[in-house]
Amino acid sequence: MEELEAEISTESFGNLVCSALKMKFAFGLFLWWLFGWSCHLVNILRMDPSGVSSVTSLRDLDGNPNVSSQRSMPDKGTLPSTVSPSQTTTNASAVCDTGIAADLVLMVDTSQHTLAEHKDLKDFLLNVLSNLKISDYCTHVGLVVFSSKAEVIVPLNTGVNKTIVEKHIGDIQLSTEKIVNTGGAINYTKTKVFGDTLSRRKNQGIQQLTVLISHKPSADSVVEAAYLLRRENVRIFTVGISQANQTQMNQIASHPRRNYQIKANTFSDLSKKVDILQKKIVNVVERDIIYTPRQSHELKLGCQKTDIADIYLLIDSSGSIDPLDFKTMKAFLMELIDMFEIGPQKVRIAVMQYSDDSQEEISIGNNYDKINLKLKVQEISQIGKETYTGKAINFTSEIILDPSNVRAGNVPVYLILFTDGASKDSVKEASIILRQKKVNMYAIGVKEAKQSELLEIAGDPKRVYFVNNFDSLKDIKNLIAIEICSSEVCQKVQADVMFLVASSASIGTDNFIKMKDFMKSLVTKTDVGPDNVQFGIVQFSDVNVEVLPLSKEGTKTFILESIEKMVYMANGTYTGKALEFVSRYFTESKGARPKVKKLLILITDGKAQDDVKLQSESLRNSGVNIISVGIFNANKAQLEEISGPTGQVHYVESFETLKFKEEELLVEICKEGQCTYEKLAVSSQLKAPSHLATLQRYRQRSESLQRRCLVAGELSHRPLSSDQRCR
């Protein structure tokens, strides 16, 4: 209760400070600077009302009860730039200013293969590490080799020097053993490497990663070992070569597998996979450190604007679920609940559980606030026994359709079902009845759940989610929240959105069609109209072509037809020239609306053949937020230069996987761009305090938001109100 009072008090104080500073807007740029940092500090205090503790070392964060490992760190200091792992003080500026900060363990199968293959394997390892900054404050590299048994060659606290790591890789010995115990090697790595509290940096918020490289089927089980390692928040990449068992690779890799798996038919093919693995590693780290916390924060703001909804959570409580997994599932439910504004006239949530029988744990008519609702979820006890999902859906259907539970008006109703196995009875008939009653059904399957049954429940593959284990549920929370919230939020948004689409020779006709399908899907999911979202399109190669200007008359049908008529150009990639060309479309003479949020979505697969810096800066300074979507060969550094600190960069491996970015971009289109520093609270949620480059990006984001708010407020000669939007 004291913590809750402190949080309320801090938030009230924060609102008073921020409101007072806003009222004094006319005092000039100095006040903007003060406003930014005051609100930034308040946001930190909101997250931890206990205050701010003093630390002299990043490692002081580990074990300090007054310091959250997710709090951002200052970027100035005076101590020496190199410190051994045993020292207790370090320079706060001696952090990872380039590259990524991660504990990365290479697990290498050395069982019987040829000398030529062994050379290909070692070259692959060396090339993968070539672009990483291996140092005390950036990437630490561990090395484990295994066949029937595993051995640590380089512990994490030794692998802070690239020369040393490369020497040990060069010294890896070829084994004559034919037996491979991958499960045992994973357990060994979990205990001996990631379990070494003196060498790992998990408690500092540093990403824990491992790359498992194997060319043979494992003689022992990998399921439990991989599961326990992932539960320790270790992200597992797999590289399966030659005879590696693909089913076992699937069981080992983190979720979603497409982000963590690589397959090479032969050892010689490994050289073609270096760039892919490097990009996968960087993508995962950036996603966990930057994009997922930011997306969660923005989604929560969006979901809390969901006016009204009834959500029924139906959870499998059968005996096949381990008690620890059941606890993980309840934690997932509580995180999902936390996304919404709970109340009798807002979002209502009910919880049922089932095995051979079903029971209502929390009724839809409850009057719990969010805190007590989560406490009630925490108190749910597992039933055990068999899995009768069809019977449970019928039970839930009676509750949903009970007139006493139905609210007046067209209140959207959702049923989200969780199960870990095949049902003992049919699920099809009961599910059809509920869907016919306009209930939006989602099916989440874990472990042994049958995907055919999940589809029968949901009725739409886009509403089916499957993860290998309960530890992966956390990776789909945002996807489910997007599904539930985006339809509500996107009905109330105004935005002028321009697509800037590469049409270079490297794309190819088939991929160009996939890119058009991606654009059409985004438009279809958006509320288009003169008072909602307007879309325009420019495609480019060595020349620029207007496909569609922004227009109040542009209907959804007309926009989709315009996309379909786009003709593949198949020439060069002059992105800088295209950025300059598209800038004119954000003016009123070209259909843009004043004081409406402006977005540019750039889709490209290659490196620009001209300069992009000045053109992209000009766009951003005019209030345009740039989202860059790069496909494999796109230059990520260049895309980051284009999007700048206020934009986003999405990297995908192929045009085929563009579709997995739809919902994330939909959130960007539909979110409100407020001129407050509430959204900057996410900078205090960074999981890695030693990411100086990341912190600098958020500082730049703060400064850029101030400039954009100046455009919205000062240039119109009036102060911004507390809820003024930075369109």
XYZ file of C-alpha atoms in Angstrom, residues 35 60 62 88 124 143 146 155 164 221 248 319 324 335 417 470 555 594 682:
19
model
C 10.887 20.345 -19.390
C 26.945 -2.000 -8.770
C 23.839 -6.210 -9.538
C 33.778 -3.148 -8.192
C 32.322 -19.717 -40.089
C 32.991 -21.192 -26.283
C 30.739 -31.055 -27.419
C 34.328 -18.868 -20.206
C 42.147 -14.556 -27.473
C 16.582 -35.629 -25.567
C 15.376 -31.313 -32.644
C -2.432 -32.691 -15.641
C 5.797 -24.263 -13.127
C 0.699 -9.146 -18.196
C -8.231 -20.034 -25.194
C 5.254 -21.885 -22.088
C -11.211 5.601 -50.929
C -2.114 20.697 -41.454
C 10.476 3.652 -22.177
